[in-house]
CSV table of C-alpha atoms in Angstrom, one decimal:
chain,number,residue,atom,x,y,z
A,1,UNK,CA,44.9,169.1,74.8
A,2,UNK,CA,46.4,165.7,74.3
A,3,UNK,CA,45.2,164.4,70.6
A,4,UNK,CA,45.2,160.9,69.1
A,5,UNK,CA,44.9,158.8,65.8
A,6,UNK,CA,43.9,155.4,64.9
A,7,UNK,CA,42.3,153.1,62.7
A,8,UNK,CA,39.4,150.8,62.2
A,9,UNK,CA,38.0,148.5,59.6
A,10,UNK,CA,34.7,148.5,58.3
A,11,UNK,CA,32.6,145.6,57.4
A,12,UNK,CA,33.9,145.9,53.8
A,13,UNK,CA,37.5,145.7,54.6
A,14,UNK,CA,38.2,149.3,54.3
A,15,UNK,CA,40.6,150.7,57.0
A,16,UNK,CA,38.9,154.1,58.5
A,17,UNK,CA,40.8,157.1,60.0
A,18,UNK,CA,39.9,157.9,63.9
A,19,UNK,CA,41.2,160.9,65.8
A,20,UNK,CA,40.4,162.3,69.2
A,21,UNK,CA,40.8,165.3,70.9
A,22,UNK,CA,41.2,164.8,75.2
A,23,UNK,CA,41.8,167.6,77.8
A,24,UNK,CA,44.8,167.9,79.1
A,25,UNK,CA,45.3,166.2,82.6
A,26,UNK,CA,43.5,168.0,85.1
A,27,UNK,CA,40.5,169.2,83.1
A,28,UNK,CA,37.7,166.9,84.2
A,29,UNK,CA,36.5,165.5,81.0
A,30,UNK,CA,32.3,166.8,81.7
A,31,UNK,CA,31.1,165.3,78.1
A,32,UNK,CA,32.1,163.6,75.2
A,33,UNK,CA,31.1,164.7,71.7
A,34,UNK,CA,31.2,162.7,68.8
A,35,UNK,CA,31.3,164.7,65.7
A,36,UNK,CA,31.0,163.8,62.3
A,37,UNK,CA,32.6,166.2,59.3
A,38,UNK,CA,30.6,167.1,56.1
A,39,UNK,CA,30.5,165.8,52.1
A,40,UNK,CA,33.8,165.3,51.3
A,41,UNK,CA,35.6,166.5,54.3
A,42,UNK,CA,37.7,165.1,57.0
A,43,UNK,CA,36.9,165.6,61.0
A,44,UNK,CA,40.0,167.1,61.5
A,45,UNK,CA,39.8,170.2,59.7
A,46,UNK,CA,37.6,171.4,62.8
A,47,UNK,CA,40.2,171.1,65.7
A,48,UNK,CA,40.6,174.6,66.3
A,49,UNK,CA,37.2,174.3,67.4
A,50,UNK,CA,37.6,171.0,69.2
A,51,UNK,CA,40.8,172.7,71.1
A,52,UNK,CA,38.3,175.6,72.2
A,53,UNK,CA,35.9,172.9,73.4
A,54,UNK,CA,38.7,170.9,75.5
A,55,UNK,CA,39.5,174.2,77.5
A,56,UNK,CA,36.2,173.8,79.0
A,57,UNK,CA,35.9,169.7,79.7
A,58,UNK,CA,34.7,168.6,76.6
A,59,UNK,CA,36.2,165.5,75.2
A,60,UNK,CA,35.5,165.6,71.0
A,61,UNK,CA,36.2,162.2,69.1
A,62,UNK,CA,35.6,161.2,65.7
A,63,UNK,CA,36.2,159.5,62.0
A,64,UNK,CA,36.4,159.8,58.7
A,65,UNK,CA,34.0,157.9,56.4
A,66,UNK,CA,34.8,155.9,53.6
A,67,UNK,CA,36.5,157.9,51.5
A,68,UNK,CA,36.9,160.7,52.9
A,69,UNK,CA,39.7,162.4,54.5
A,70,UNK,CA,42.3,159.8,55.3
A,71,UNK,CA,40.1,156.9,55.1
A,72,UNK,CA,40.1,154.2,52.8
A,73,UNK,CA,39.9,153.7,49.7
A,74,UNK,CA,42.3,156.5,49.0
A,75,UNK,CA,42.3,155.8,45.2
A,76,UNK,CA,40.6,159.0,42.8
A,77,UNK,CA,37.8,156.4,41.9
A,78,UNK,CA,36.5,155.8,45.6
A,79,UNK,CA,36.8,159.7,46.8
A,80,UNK,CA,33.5,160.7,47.4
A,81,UNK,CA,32.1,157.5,46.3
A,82,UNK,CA,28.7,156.3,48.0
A,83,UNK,CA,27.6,153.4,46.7
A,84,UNK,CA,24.9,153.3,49.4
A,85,UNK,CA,23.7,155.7,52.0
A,86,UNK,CA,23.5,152.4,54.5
A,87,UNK,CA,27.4,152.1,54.4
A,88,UNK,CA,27.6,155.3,56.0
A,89,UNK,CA,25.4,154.2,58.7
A,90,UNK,CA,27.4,150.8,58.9
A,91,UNK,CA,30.2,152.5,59.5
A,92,UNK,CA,29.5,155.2,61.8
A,93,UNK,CA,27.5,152.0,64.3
A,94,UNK,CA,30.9,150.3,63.7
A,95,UNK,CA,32.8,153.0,65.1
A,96,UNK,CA,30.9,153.0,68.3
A,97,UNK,CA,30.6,149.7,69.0
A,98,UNK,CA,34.4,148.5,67.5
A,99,UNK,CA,36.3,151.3,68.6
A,100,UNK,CA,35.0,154.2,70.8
A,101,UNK,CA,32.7,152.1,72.9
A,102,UNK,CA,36.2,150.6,74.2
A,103,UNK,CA,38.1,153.5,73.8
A,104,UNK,CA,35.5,155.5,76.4
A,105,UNK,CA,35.9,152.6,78.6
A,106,UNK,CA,39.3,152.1,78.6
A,107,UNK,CA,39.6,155.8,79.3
A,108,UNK,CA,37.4,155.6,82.1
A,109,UNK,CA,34.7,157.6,80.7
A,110,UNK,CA,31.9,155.2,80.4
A,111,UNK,CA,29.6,157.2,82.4
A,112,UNK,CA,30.6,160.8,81.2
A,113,UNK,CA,27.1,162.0,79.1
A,114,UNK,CA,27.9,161.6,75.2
A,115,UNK,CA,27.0,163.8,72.5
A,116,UNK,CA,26.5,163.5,69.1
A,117,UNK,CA,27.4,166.5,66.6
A,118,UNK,CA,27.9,167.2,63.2
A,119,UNK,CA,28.2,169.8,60.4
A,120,UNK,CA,26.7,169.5,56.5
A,121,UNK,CA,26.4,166.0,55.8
A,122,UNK,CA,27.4,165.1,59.1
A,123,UNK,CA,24.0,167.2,60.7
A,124,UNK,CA,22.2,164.4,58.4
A,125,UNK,CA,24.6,161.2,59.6
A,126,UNK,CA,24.5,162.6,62.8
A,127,UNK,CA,20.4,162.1,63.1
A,128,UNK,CA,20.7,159.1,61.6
A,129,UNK,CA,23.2,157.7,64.2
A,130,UNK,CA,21.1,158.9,67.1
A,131,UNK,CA,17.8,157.6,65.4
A,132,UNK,CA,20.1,153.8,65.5
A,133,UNK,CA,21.6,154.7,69.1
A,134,UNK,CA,19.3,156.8,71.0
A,135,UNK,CA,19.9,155.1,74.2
A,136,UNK,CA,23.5,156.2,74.2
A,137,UNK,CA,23.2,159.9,73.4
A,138,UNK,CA,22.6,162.8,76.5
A,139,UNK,CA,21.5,165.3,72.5
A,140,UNK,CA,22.1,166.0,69.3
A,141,UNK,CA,23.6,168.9,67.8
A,142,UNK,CA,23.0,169.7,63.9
A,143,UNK,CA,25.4,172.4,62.9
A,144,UNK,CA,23.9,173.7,59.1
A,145,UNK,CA,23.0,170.1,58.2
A,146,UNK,CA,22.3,168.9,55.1
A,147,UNK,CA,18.5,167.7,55.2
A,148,UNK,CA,17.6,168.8,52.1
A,149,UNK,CA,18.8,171.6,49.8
A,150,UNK,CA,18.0,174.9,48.0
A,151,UNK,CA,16.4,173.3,44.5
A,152,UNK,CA,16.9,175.1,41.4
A,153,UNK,CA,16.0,173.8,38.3
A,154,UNK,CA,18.6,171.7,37.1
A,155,UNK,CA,19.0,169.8,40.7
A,156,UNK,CA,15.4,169.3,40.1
A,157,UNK,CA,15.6,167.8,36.8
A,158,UNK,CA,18.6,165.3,38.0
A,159,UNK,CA,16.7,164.3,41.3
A,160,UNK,CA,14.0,163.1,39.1
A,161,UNK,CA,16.3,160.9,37.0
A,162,UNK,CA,18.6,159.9,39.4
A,163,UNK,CA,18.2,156.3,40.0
A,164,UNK,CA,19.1,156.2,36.1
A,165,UNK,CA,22.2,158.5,36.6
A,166,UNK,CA,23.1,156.4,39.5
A,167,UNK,CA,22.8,153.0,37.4
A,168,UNK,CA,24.1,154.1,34.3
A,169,UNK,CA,27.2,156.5,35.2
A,170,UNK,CA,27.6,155.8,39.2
A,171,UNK,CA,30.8,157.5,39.1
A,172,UNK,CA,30.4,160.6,37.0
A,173,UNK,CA,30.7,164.0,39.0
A,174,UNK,CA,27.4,165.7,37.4
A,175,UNK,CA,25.7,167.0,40.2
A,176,UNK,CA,26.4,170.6,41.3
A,177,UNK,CA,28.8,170.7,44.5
A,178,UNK,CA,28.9,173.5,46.9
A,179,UNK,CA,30.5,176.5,45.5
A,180,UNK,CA,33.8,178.1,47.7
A,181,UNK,CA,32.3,181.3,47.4
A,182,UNK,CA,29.6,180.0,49.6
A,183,UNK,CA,31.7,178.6,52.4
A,184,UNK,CA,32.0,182.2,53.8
A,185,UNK,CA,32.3,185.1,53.8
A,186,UNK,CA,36.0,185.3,54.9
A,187,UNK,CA,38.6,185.0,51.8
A,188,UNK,CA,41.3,183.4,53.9
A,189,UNK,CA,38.9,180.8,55.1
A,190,UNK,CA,37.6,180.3,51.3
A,191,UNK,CA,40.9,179.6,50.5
A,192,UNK,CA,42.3,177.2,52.8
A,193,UNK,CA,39.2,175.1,52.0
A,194,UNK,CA,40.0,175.0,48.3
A,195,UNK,CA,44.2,174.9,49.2
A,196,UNK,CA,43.3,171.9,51.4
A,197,UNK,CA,44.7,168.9,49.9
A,198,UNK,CA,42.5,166.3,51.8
A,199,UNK,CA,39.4,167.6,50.9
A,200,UNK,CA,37.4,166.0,48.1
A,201,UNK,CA,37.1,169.3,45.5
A,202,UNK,CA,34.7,168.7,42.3
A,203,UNK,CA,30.7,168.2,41.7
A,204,UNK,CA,29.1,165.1,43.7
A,205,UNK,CA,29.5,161.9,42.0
A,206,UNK,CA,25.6,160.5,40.3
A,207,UNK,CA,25.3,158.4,42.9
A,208,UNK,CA,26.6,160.2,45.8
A,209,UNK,CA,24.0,162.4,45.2
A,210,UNK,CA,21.1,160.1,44.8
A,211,UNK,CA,21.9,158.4,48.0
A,212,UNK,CA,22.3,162.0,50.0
A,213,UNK,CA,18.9,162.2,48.1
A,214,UNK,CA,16.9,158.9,50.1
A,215,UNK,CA,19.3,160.1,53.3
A,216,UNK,CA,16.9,163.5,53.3
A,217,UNK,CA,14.0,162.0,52.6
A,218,UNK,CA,14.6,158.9,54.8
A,219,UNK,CA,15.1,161.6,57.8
A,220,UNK,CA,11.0,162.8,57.4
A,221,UNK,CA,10.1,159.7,58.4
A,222,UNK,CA,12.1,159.0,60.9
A,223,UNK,CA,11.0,162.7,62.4
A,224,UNK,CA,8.4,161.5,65.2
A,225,UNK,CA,11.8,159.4,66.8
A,226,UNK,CA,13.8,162.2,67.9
A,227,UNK,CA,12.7,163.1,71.5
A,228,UNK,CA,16.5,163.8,73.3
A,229,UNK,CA,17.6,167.3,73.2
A,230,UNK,CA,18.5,169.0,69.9
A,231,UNK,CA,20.7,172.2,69.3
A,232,UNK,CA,20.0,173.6,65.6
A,233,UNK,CA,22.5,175.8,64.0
A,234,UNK,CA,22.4,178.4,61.2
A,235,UNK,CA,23.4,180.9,59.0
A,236,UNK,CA,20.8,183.0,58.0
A,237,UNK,CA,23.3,184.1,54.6
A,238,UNK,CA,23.8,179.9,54.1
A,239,UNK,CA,23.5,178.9,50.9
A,240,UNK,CA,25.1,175.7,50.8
A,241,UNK,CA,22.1,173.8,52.8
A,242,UNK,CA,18.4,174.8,53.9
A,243,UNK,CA,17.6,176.6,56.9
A,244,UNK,CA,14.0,176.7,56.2
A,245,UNK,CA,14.5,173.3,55.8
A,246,UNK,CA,16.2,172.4,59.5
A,247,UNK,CA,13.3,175.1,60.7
A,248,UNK,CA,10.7,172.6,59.3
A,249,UNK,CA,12.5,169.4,61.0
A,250,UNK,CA,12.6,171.1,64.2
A,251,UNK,CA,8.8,172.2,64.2
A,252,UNK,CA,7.9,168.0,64.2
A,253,UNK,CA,10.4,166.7,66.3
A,254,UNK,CA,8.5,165.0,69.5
A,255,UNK,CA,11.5,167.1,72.1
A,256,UNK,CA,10.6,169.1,74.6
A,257,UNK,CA,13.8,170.3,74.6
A,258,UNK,CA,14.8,172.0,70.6
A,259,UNK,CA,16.8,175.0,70.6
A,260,UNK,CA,17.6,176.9,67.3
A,261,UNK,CA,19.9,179.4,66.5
A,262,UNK,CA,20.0,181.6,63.6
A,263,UNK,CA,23.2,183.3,63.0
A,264,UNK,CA,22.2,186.4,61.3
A,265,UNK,CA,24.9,186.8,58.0
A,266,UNK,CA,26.4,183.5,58.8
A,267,UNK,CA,27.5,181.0,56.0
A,268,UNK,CA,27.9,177.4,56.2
A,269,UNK,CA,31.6,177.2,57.6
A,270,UNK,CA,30.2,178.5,61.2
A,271,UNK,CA,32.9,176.6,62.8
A,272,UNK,CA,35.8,178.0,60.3
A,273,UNK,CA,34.2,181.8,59.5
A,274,UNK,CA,34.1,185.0,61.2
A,275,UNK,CA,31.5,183.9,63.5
A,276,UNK,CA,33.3,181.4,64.7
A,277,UNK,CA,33.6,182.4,68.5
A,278,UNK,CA,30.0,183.3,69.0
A,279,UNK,CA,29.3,179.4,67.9
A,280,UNK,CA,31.6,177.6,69.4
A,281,UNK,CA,30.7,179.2,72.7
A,282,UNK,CA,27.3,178.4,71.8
A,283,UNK,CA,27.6,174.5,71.4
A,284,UNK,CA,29.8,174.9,74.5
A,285,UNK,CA,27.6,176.0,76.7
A,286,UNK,CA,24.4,174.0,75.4
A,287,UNK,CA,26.6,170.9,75.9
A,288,UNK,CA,27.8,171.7,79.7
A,289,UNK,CA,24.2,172.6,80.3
A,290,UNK,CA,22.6,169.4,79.2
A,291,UNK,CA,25.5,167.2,80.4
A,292,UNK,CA,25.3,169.0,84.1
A,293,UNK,CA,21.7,169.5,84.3
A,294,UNK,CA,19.8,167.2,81.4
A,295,UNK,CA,17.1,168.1,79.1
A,296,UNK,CA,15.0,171.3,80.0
A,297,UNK,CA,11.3,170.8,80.7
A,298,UNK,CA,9.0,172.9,79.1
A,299,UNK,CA,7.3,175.7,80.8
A,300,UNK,CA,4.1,174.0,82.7
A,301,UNK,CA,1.2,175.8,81.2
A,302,UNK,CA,-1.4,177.7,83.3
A,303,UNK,CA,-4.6,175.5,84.2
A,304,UNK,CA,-7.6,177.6,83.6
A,305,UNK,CA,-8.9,178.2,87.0
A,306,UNK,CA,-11.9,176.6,88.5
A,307,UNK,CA,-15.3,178.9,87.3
A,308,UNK,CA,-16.3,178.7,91.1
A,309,UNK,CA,-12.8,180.2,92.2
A,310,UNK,CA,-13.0,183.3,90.6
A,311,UNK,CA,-13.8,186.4,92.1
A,312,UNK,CA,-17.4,187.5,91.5
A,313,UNK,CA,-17.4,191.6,90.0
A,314,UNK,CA,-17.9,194.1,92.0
A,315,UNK,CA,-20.8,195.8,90.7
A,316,UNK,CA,-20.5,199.9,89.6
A,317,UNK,CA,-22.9,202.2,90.5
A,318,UNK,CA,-22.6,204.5,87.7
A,319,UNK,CA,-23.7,201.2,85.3
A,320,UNK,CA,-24.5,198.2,85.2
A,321,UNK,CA,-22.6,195.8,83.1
A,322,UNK,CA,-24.9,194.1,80.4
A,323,UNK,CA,-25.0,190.8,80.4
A,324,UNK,CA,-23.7,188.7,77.6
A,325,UNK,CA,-25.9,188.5,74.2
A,326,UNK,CA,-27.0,184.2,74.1
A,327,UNK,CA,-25.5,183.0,70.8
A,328,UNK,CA,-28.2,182.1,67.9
A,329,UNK,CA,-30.6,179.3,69.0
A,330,UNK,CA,-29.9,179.5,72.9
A,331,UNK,CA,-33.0,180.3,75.2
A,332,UNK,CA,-33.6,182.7,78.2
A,333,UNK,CA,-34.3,181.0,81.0
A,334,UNK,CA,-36.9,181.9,83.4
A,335,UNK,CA,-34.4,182.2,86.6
A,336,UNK,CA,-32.0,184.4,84.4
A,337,UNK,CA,-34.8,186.8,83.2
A,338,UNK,CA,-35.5,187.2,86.9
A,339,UNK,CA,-32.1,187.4,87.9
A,340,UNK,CA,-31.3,190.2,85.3
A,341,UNK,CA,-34.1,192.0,86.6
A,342,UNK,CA,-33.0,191.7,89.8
A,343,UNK,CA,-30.0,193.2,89.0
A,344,UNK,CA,-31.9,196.2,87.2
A,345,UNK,CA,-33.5,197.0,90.4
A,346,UNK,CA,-30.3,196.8,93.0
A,347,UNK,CA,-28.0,199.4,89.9
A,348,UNK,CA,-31.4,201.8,89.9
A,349,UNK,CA,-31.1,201.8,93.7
A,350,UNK,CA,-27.9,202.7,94.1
């Protein structure tokens, strides 16, 4: 595994983290996959699982979003500070076509299928990258993503006022952030998450939230776009985001090809808990497959056969099989009275 950092500015002068994870030399690279980290968090906290993925040709690249991680602005005022939803967007376009576009080329892989992945928030920025890009992307992986969340009362009651909250206190962290507990269900993995230095701790700034807020609703519209392959993933035990949620996107998606798995007992750190294995192997192999063999069509359904193909029934002698009542209103005709009677006489015979 041969990894790499770098750097990019965005549009508003900020100076973005990069990092890349490459097989070693020898490994035919088979895909890329961009992923993008969740609320708060930085891409690289996953490279045990980009590591596993190198092992087996998959080439996994990625940034950190304004910030976030080790992206600017690094001051305590601009962590987890998202004055628009857009500017994520911006930036993640930005990425492509300023540095990864190049970087792909550079490295020869121009041609090798791209994928585009994330977890959390980055299930929702992921969508919304491939709904601006589709033309680059070979699928789309959202690992528990954040498309809407589990609404108890008090989230309610600030959704409903939070174009105020957002105005009036931008800045203030009032909205309820995901609890470690949640994470999963492994204590060691809880606490490296709240150990971490680099991760943004603390409840979502006002208007963080409210622009999370349009990102979910923004995605329902945008629904009917989505027609590349998609790999769901999710813990049944998740209480961080909405699995009934994701199961509701993935019903109205236009793809043939949707594949959704429920990890039964997983949390939201799939990637990080003790189901780790099982779902890294998973997004392995739904990557190879779709990079080496494209989308999967659907199962061609059975044509009804022609009435005049089907084999007439052989009559029984011991009875005669009555012939189907007409439905209210419909009238007997003369040629079927007499060939019911004909049929009568032929049973008798026998």
């Amino acid at each position: 595994m041969v990894k790499e950092t770098g750097s990019f500015v965005n549009s508003r002068g900020q100076k973005l983290h990069t990092a890349s994870w490459m097989p070693d030399e020898g490994t035919a690279v088979q895909a890329v996959l961009w992923w993008h980290h969740g609320l708060g968090d930085y891409v690289e906290r996953s490279g045990a699982s980009f590591e596993a993925w190198n092992a087996a040709g998959i080439a996994v690249v990625g940034f950190d979003a304004h910030g976030m991680g080790k992206s600017e602005p690094l001051d305590e005022p601009g962590r987890g500070y998202i004055r628009k939803f857009q500017y994520l967007v911006d930036d993640a376009i930005a990425y492509y076509t300023d540095f990864l576009k190049p970087a792909l080329e550079a490295k020869g892989l121009a041609t090798v299928p791209l994928f585009m992945g994330g977890t959390s928030m980055g299930g929702l920025m992921a969508s919304y990258i491939v709904f601006n890009k589709p033309e680059i992307f070979s699928g789309l992986i959202m690992q528990s993503p954040a498309i809407d969340v589990e609404w108890t009362p008090l989230l309610r009651f600030q959704a409903s006022i939070g174009n105020v909250l957002a105005a009036l206190m931008p800045r203030a962290k009032l909205v309820p952030a995901v609890r470690a507990e949640d994470m999963s269900q492994d204590p060691e993995v809880r606490k490296a998450y709240l150990e971490d230095p680099i991760v943004y701790h603390g409840n979502v700034r006002a208007v963080s939230a409210n622009e999370l807020l349009k990102g979910f609703r923004g995605l329902v519209a945008h629904r009917g776009a989505f027609k590349l392959p998609i790999l769901g993933v999710h813990g049944t035990s998740d209480r961080c985001t909405s699995l009934p949620a994701l199961r509701e996107h993935l019903k109205h998606v236009p793809s043939p090809d949707v594949t959704l798995h429920e990890v039964e007992g997983g949390y939201h750190e799939l990637l990080q808990g003790p189901e780790k294995e099982q779902v890294r192997a998973q997004i392995r192999d739904w990557v190879l497959d779709r990079a080496k063999n494209g989308p999967r069509k659907p199962a061609p359904k059975e044509e009804p056969k022609p009435a005049e193909a089907a084999a007439p029934a052989e009559p029984k002698a011991e009875a005669a099989t009555p012939a189907e009542p007409k439905a209210d209103g419909e009238a007997v005709t003369k040629e079927e009275a007499k060939e019911a009677a004909k049929d009568e006489a032929t049973a008798a015979q026998a």
